[in-house]
CSV table of C-alpha atoms and ligand atoms in Angstrom, one decimal:
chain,number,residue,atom,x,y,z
A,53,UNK,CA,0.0,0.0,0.0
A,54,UNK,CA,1.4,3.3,-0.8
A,55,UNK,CA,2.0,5.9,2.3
A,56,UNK,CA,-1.7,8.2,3.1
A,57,UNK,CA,-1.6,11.6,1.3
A,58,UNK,CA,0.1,13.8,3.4
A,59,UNK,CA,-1.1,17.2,0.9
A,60,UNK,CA,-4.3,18.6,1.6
A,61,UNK,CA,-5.9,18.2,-1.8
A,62,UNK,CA,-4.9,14.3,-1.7
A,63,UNK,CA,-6.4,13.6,1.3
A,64,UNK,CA,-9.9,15.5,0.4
A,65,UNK,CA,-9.5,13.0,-2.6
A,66,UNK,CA,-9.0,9.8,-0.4
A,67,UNK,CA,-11.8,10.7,1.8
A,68,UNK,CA,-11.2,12.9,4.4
A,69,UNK,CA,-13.4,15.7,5.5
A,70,UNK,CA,-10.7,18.2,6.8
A,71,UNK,CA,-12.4,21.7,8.8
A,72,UNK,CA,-10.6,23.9,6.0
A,73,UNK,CA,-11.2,23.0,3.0
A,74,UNK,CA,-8.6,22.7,0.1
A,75,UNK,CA,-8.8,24.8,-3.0
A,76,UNK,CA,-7.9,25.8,-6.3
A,77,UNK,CA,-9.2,27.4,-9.4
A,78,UNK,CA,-9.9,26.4,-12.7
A,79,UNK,CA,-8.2,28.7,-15.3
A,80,UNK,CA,-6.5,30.0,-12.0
A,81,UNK,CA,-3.5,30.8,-14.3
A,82,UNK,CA,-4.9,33.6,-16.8
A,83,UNK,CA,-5.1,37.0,-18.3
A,84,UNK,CA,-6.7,38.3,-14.7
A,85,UNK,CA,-3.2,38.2,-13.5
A,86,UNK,CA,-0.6,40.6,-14.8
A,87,UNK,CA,2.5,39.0,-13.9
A,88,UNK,CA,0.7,36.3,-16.8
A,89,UNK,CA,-0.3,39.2,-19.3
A,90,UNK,CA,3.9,39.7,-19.2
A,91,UNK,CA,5.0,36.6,-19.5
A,92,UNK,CA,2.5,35.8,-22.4
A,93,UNK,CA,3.8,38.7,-24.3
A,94,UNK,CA,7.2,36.8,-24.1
A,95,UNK,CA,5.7,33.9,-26.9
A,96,UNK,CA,4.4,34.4,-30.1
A,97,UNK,CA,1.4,32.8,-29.9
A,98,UNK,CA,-0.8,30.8,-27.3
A,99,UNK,CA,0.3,27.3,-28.6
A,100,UNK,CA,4.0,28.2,-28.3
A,101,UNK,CA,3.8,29.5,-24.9
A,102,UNK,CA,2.0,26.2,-23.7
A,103,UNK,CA,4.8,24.2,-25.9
A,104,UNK,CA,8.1,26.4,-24.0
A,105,UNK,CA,8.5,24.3,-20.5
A,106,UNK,CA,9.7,27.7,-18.7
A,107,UNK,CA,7.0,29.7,-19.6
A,108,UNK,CA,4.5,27.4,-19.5
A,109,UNK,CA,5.8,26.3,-16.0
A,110,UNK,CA,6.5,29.3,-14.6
A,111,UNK,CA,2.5,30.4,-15.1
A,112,UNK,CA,1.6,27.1,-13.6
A,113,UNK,CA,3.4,28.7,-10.0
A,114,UNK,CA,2.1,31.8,-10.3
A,115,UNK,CA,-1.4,31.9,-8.8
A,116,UNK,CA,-0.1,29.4,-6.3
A,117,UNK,CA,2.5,32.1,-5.6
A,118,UNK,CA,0.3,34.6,-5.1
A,119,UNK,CA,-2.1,33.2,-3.6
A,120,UNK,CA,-1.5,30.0,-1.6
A,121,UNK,CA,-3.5,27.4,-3.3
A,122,UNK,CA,-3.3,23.6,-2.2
A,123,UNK,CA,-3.0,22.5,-6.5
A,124,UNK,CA,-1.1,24.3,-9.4
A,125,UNK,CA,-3.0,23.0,-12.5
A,126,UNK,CA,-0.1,21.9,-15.2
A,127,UNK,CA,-0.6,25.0,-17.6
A,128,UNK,CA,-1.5,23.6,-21.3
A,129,UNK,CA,-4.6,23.6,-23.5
A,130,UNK,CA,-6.9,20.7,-24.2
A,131,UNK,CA,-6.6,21.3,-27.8
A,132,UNK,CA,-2.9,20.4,-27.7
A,133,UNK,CA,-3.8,16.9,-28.5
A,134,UNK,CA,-5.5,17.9,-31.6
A,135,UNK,CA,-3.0,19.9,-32.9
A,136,UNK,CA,-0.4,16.7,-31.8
A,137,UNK,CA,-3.0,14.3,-34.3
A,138,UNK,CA,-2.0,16.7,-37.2
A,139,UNK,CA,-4.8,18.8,-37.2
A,140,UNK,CA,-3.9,22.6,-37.6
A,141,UNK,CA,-5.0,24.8,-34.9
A,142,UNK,CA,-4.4,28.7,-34.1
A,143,UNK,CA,-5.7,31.4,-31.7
A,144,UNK,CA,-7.8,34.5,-32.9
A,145,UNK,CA,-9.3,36.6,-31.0
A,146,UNK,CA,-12.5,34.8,-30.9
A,147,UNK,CA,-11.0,31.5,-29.4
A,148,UNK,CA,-9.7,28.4,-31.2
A,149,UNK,CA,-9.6,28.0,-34.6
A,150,UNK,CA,-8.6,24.2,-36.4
A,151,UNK,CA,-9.7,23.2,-39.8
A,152,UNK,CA,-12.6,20.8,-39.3
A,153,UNK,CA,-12.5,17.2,-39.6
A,154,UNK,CA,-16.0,15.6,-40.7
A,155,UNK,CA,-15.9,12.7,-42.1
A,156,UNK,CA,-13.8,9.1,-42.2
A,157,UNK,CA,-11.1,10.2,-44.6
A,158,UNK,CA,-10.1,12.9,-42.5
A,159,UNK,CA,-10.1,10.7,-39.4
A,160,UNK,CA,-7.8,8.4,-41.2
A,161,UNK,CA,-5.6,10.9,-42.0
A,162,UNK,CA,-4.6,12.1,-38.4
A,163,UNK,CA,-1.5,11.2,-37.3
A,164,UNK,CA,-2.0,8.3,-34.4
A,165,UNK,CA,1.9,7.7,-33.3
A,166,UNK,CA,3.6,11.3,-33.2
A,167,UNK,CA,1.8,12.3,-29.5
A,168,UNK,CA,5.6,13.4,-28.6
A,169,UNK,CA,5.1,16.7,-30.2
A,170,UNK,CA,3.5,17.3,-27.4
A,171,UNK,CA,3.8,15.5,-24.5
A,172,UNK,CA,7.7,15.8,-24.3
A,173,UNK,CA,7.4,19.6,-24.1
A,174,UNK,CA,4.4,18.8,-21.7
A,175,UNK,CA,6.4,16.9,-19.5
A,176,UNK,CA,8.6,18.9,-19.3
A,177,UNK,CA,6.8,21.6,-18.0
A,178,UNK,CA,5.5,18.8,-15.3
A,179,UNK,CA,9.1,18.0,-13.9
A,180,UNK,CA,9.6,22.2,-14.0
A,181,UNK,CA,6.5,22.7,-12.3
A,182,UNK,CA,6.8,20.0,-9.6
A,183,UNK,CA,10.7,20.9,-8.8
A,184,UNK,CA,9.0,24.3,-8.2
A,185,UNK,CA,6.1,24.1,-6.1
A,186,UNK,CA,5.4,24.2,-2.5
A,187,UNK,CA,5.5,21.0,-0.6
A,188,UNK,CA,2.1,20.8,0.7
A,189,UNK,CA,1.0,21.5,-2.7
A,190,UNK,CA,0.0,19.3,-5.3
A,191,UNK,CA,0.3,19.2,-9.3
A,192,UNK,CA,-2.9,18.4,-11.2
A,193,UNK,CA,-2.8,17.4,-14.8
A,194,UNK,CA,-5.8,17.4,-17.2
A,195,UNK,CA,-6.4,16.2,-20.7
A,196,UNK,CA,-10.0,17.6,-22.5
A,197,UNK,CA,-12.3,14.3,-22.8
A,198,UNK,CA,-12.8,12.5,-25.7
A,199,UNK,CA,-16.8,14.3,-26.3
A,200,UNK,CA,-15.5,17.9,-25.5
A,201,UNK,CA,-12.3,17.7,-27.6
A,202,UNK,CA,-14.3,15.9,-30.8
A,203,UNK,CA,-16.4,19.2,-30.4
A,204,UNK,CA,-13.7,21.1,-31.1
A,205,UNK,CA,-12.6,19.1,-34.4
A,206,UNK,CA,-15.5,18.5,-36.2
A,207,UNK,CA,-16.8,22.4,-35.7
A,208,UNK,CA,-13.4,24.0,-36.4
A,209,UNK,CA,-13.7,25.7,-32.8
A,210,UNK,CA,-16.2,26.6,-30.0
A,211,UNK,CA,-20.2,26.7,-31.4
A,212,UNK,CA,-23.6,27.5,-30.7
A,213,UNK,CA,-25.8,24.6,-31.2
A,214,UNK,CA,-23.0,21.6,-32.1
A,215,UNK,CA,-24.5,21.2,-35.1
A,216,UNK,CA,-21.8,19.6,-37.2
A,217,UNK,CA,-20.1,17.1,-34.5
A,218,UNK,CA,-23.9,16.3,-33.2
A,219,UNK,CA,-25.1,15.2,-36.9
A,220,UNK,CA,-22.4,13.3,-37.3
A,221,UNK,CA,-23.0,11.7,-34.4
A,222,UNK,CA,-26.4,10.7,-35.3
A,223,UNK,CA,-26.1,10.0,-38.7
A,224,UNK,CA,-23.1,7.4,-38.6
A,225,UNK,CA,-22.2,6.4,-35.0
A,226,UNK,CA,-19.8,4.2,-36.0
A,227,UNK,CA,-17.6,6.8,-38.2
A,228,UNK,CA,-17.9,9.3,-35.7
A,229,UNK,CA,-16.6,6.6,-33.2
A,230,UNK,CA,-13.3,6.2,-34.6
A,231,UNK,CA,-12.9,9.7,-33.9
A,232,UNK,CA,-13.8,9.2,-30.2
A,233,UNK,CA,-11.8,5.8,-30.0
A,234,UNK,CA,-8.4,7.5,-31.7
A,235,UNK,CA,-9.4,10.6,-28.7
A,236,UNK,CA,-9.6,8.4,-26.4
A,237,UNK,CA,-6.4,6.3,-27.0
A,238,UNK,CA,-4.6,9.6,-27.3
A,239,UNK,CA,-5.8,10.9,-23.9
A,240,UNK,CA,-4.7,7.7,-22.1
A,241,UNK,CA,-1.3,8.2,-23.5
A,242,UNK,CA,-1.3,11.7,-22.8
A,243,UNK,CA,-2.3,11.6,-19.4
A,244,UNK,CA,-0.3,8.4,-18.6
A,245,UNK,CA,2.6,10.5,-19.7
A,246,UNK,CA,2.1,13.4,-17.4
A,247,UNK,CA,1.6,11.1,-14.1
A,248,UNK,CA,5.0,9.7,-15.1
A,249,UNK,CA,6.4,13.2,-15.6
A,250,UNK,CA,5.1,13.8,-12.1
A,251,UNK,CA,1.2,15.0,-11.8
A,252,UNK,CA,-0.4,13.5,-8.8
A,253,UNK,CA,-3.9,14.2,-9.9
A,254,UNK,CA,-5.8,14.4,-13.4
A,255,UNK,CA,-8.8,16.2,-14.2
A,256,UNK,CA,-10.6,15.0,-17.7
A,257,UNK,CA,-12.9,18.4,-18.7
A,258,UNK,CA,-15.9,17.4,-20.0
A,259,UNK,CA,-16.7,20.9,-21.0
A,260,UNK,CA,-19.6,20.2,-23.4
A,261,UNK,CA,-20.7,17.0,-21.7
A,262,UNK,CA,-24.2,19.1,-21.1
A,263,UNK,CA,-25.6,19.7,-24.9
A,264,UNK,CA,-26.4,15.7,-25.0
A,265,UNK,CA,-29.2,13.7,-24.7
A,266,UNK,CA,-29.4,10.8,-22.3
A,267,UNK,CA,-28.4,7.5,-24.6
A,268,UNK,CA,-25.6,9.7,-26.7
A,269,UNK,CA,-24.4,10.8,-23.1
A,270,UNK,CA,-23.7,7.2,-22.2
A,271,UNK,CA,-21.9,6.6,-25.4
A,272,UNK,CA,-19.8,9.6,-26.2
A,273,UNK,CA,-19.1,11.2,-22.2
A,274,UNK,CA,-19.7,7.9,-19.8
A,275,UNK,CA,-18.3,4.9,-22.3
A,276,UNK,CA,-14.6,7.2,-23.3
A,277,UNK,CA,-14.1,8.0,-19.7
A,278,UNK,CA,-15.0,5.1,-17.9
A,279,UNK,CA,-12.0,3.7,-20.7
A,280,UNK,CA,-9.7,6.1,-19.4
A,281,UNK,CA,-10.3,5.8,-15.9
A,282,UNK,CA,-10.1,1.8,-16.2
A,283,UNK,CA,-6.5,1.7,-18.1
A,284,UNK,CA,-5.3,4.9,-15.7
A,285,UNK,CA,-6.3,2.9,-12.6
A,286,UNK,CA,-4.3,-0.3,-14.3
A,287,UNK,CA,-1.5,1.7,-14.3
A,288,UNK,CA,-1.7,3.9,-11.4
A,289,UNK,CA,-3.8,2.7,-8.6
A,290,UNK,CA,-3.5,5.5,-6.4
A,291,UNK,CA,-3.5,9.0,-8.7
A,292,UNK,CA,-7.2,10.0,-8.1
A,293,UNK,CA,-9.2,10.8,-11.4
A,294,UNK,CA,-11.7,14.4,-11.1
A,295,UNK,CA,-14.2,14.1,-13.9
A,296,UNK,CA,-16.1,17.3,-14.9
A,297,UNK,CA,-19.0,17.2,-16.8
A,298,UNK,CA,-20.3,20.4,-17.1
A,299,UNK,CA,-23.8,20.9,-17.9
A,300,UNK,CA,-24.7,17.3,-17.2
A,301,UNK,CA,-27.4,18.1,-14.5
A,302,UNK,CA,-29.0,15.1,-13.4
A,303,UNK,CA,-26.7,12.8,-15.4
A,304,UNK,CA,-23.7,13.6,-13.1
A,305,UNK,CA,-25.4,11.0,-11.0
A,306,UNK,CA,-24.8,8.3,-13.8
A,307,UNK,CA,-21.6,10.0,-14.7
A,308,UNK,CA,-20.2,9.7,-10.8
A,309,UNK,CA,-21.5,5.9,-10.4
A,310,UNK,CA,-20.6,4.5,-13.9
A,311,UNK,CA,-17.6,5.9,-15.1
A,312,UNK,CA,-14.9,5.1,-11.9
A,313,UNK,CA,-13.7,8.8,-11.2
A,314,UNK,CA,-13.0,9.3,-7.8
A,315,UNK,CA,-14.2,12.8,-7.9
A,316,UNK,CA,-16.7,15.2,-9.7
A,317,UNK,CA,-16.2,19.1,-10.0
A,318,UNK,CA,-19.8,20.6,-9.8
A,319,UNK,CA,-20.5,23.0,-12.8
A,320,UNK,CA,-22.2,26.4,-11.2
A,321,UNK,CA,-25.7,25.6,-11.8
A,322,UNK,CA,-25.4,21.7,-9.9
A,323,UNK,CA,-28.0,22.5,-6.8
A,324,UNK,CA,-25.6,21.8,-3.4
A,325,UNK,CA,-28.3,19.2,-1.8
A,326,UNK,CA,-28.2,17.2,-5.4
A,327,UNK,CA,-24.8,17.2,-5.2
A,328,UNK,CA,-24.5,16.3,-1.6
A,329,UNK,CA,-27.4,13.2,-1.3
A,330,UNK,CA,-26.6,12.0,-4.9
A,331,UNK,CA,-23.0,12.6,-5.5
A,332,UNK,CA,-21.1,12.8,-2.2
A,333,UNK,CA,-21.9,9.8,-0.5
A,334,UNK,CA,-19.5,7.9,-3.2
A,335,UNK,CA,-16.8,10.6,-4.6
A,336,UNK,CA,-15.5,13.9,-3.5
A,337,UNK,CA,-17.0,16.8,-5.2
A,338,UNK,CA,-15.5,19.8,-6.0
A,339,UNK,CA,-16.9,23.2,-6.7
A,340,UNK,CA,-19.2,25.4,-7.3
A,341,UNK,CA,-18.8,29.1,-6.8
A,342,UNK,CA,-20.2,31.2,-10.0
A,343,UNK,CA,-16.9,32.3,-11.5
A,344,UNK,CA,-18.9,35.7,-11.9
A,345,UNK,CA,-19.3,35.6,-8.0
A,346,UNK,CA,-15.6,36.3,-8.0
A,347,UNK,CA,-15.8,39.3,-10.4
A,348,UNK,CA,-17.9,40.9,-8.5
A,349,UNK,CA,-16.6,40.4,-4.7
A,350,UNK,CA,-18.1,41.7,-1.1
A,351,UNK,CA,-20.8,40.1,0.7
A,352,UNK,CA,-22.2,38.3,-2.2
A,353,UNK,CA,-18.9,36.1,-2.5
A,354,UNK,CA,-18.8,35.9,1.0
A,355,UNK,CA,-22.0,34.3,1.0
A,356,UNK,CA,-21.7,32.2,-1.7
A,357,UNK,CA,-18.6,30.8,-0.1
A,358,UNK,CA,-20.4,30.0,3.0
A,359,UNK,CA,-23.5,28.4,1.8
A,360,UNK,CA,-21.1,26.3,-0.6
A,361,UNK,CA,-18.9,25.0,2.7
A,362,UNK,CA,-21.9,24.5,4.7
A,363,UNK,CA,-23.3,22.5,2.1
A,364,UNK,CA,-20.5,20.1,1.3
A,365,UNK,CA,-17.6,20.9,3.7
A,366,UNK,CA,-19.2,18.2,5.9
A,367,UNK,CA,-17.8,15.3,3.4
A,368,UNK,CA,-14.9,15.0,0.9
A,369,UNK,CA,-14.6,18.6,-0.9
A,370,UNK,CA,-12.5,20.8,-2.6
A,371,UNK,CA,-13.4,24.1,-3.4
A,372,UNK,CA,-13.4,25.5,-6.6
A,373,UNK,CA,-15.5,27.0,-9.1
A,374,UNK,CA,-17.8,25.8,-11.5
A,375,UNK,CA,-16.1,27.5,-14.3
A,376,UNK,CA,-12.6,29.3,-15.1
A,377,UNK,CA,-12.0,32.5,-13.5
A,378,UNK,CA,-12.9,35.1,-16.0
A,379,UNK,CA,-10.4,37.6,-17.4
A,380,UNK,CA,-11.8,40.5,-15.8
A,381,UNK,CA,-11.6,39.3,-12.4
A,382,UNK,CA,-10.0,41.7,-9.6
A,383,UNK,CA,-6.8,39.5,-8.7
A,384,UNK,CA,-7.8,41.0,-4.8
A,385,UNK,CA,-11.5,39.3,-5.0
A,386,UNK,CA,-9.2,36.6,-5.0
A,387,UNK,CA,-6.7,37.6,-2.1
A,388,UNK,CA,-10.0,38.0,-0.3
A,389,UNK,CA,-11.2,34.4,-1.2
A,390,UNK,CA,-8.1,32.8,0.2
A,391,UNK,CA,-8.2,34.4,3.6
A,392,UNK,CA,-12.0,33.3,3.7
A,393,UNK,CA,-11.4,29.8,2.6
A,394,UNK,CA,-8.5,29.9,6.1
A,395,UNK,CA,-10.7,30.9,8.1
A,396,UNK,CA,-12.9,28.5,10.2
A,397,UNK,CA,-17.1,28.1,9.4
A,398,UNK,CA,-19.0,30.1,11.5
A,399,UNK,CA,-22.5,29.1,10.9
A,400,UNK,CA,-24.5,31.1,12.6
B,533,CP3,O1,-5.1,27.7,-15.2
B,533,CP3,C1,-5.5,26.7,-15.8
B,533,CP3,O2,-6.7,26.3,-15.7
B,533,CP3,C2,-4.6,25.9,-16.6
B,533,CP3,C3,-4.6,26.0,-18.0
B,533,CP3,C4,-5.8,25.7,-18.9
B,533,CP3,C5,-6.0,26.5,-20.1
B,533,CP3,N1,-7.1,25.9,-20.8
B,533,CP3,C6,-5.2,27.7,-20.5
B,533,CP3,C7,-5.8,28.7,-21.5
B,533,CP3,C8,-6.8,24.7,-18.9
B,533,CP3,C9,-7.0,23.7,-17.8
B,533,CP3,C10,-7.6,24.9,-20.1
B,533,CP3,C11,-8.7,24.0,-20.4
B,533,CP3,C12,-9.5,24.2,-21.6
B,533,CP3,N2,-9.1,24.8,-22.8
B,533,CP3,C13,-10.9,23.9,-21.7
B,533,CP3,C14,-11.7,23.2,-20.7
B,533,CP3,C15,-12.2,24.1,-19.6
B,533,CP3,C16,-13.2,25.1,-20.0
B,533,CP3,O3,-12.9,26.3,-20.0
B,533,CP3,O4,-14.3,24.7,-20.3
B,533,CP3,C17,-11.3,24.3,-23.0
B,533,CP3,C18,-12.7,24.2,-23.5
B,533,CP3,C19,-10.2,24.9,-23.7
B,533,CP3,C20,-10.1,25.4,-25.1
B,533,CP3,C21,-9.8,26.8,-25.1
B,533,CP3,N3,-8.5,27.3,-24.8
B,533,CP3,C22,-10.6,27.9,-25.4
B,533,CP3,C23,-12.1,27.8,-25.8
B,533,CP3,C24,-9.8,29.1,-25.4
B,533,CP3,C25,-10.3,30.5,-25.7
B,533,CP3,C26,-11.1,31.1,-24.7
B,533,CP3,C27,-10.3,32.0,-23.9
B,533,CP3,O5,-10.5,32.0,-22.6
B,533,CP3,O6,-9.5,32.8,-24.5
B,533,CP3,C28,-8.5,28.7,-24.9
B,533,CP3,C29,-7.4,29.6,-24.6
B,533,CP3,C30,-6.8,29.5,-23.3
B,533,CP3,N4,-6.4,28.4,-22.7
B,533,CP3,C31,-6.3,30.6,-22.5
B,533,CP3,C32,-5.7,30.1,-21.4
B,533,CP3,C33,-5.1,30.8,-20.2
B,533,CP3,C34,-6.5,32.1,-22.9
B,533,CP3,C35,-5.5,32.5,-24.0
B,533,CP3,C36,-4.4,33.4,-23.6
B,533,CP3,O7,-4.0,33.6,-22.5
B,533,CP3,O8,-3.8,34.0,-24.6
């Protein structure tokens, strides 16, 4: 058996209910910050600053420098696996941009077998990141899962209605899941990678798990992770899995029971007793605040934080948000959430 966690994060993720509750933030590393706005002006472009281990590593520490979180969150993009399979992608100002794949013949023209475009940079950025955190902190790695990234592929970049990846879907199940499976075998390669680089935790984002119904949600969100989770457990018993589904409402029930994770962060709109009678009871959860919450500060954030860690502090919790911090976010609303989040619950 390996040693108990000693890190705070770990042990909400084996099970224990500590009085404080660990935290971090998705996109805590970002554009709100602007010891980030400087040292993305350093790269070119987005994908090479995720691709340069110092730069990419050095924004991993700095919200945890700043502000004292218990995780750094490895600082890539889900849509470097994409762009590893041979498909082109760029940043505008509008968000990602990567020619579309919709059909067979473009599936069978990624590349499956030249992932070490990017995870040897990746890695990289791991072993930089690890050698320069904190002790009682802890690195977390993340891949995009297989549903969420396909989005991204067969619409070119983010979309309204998923029109194109959702007909395909429909229309020839079995085409459009050779484009999941090839994800999917890619992710567990990926992620594999990372824990050996030196992550301790993954998170698989699930960003458009919400814009399905219930039978294509068991075969394009539950069926690719529960995959991933199985061969990741194989290899690494004890590196706890956090799924997040976003959007999945009552489906993160079946998500949390079917697909093995050991934890599920709550997207914002996820009511706190759901999540405590349904979800709890078997996994840690991890969430909620309204990133918005955090833009706009004062007693509203401090009473959002409360109700949250009266709600689920009781049981294995992490706090977080249900979203990434937004780019216009005061870097002191979140000065002021740390020095909540230390403080003991008063309930009163
Ligand atoms: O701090 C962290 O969370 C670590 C790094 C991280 C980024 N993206 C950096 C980033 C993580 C974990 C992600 C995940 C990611 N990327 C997701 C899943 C989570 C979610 O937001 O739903 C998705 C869907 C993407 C794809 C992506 N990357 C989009 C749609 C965009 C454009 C939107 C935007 O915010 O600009 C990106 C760009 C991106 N990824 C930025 C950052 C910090 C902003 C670009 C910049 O700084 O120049």
């Amino acid at each position: 058996m390996p040693d108990a966690p000693t890190k705070p994060l770990l042990r909400a993720l084996t099970g224990e209910s500590p009085k404080r509750p660990p935290w971090w933030l998705m996109r805590q590393a970002g554009r709100y910050l602007p010891e980030y706005r400087a040292l993305r002006a350093r790269a070119s472009d987005f994908v090479s600053f995720c691709l340069t281990p110092a730069l990419a590593a050095e924004a991993t520490l700095q919200p945890v420098r700043r502000f004292g979180m218990d995780a750094a969150i490895l600082f890539a993009d889900i849509l470097l696996v994409p762009q590893a399979l041979g498909q082109t992608l760029g940043f505008g100002e509008e968000g990602p941009v990567l020619e579309p794949i919709r059909d067979s013949g473009a599936v069978n023209r990624l590349r499956r077998n030249q992932l070490s475009a990017c995870i040897d940079p990746v890695c990289e950025t791991v072993r930089l990141s690890r050698a320069g955190l904190p002790s009682e902190a802890a690195l977390i790695g993340f891949a995009g899962a297989p549903w969420t990234v396909a989005t991204y592929m067969v619409e070119g970049g983010g979309s309204k209605d998923y029109r194109h990846v959702k007909a395909w879907a429909y229309r020839d199940p079995g085409g459009f899941g050779a484009l999941i499976e090839l994800i999917t075998d890619a992710t567990i390669t990926y992620l594999s990678a990372q824990i050996e680089a030196g992550v301790e935790v993954v998170q698989l984002f699930d960003s458009w798990a919400g814009v399905l119904p219930e039978a294509e949600f068991s075969r394009w969100v539950v069926e690719p992770t529960r995959r991933i989770v199985n061969e990741l457990k194989q290899q690494f018993a004890s590196v706890p899995i956090i799924g997040f589904p976003r959007g999945a409402g009552l489906l993160y029930e079946r998500y949390t029971n079917e697909t093995g994770v050991d934890a599920v962060s709550l997207d914002t709109t996820l009511p706190i007793g759901f999540a405590h009678d349904r979800l709890q009871p078997r996994v840690a959860v991890q969430g909620n605040l309204d990133p918005i919450l955090l833009l706009v500060g004062g007693a509203a954030l401090e009473r959002a934080v409360k109700e949250i860690r009266i709600g689920l502090g009781g049981d294995p919790f992490i706090f977080n948000l249900g979203h990434g911090v937004l780019p216009q976010t005061p870097p002191e609303h979140v000065a002021a959430l740390a020095k909540l989040l230390a403080e003991p619950l008063v309930v009163n």
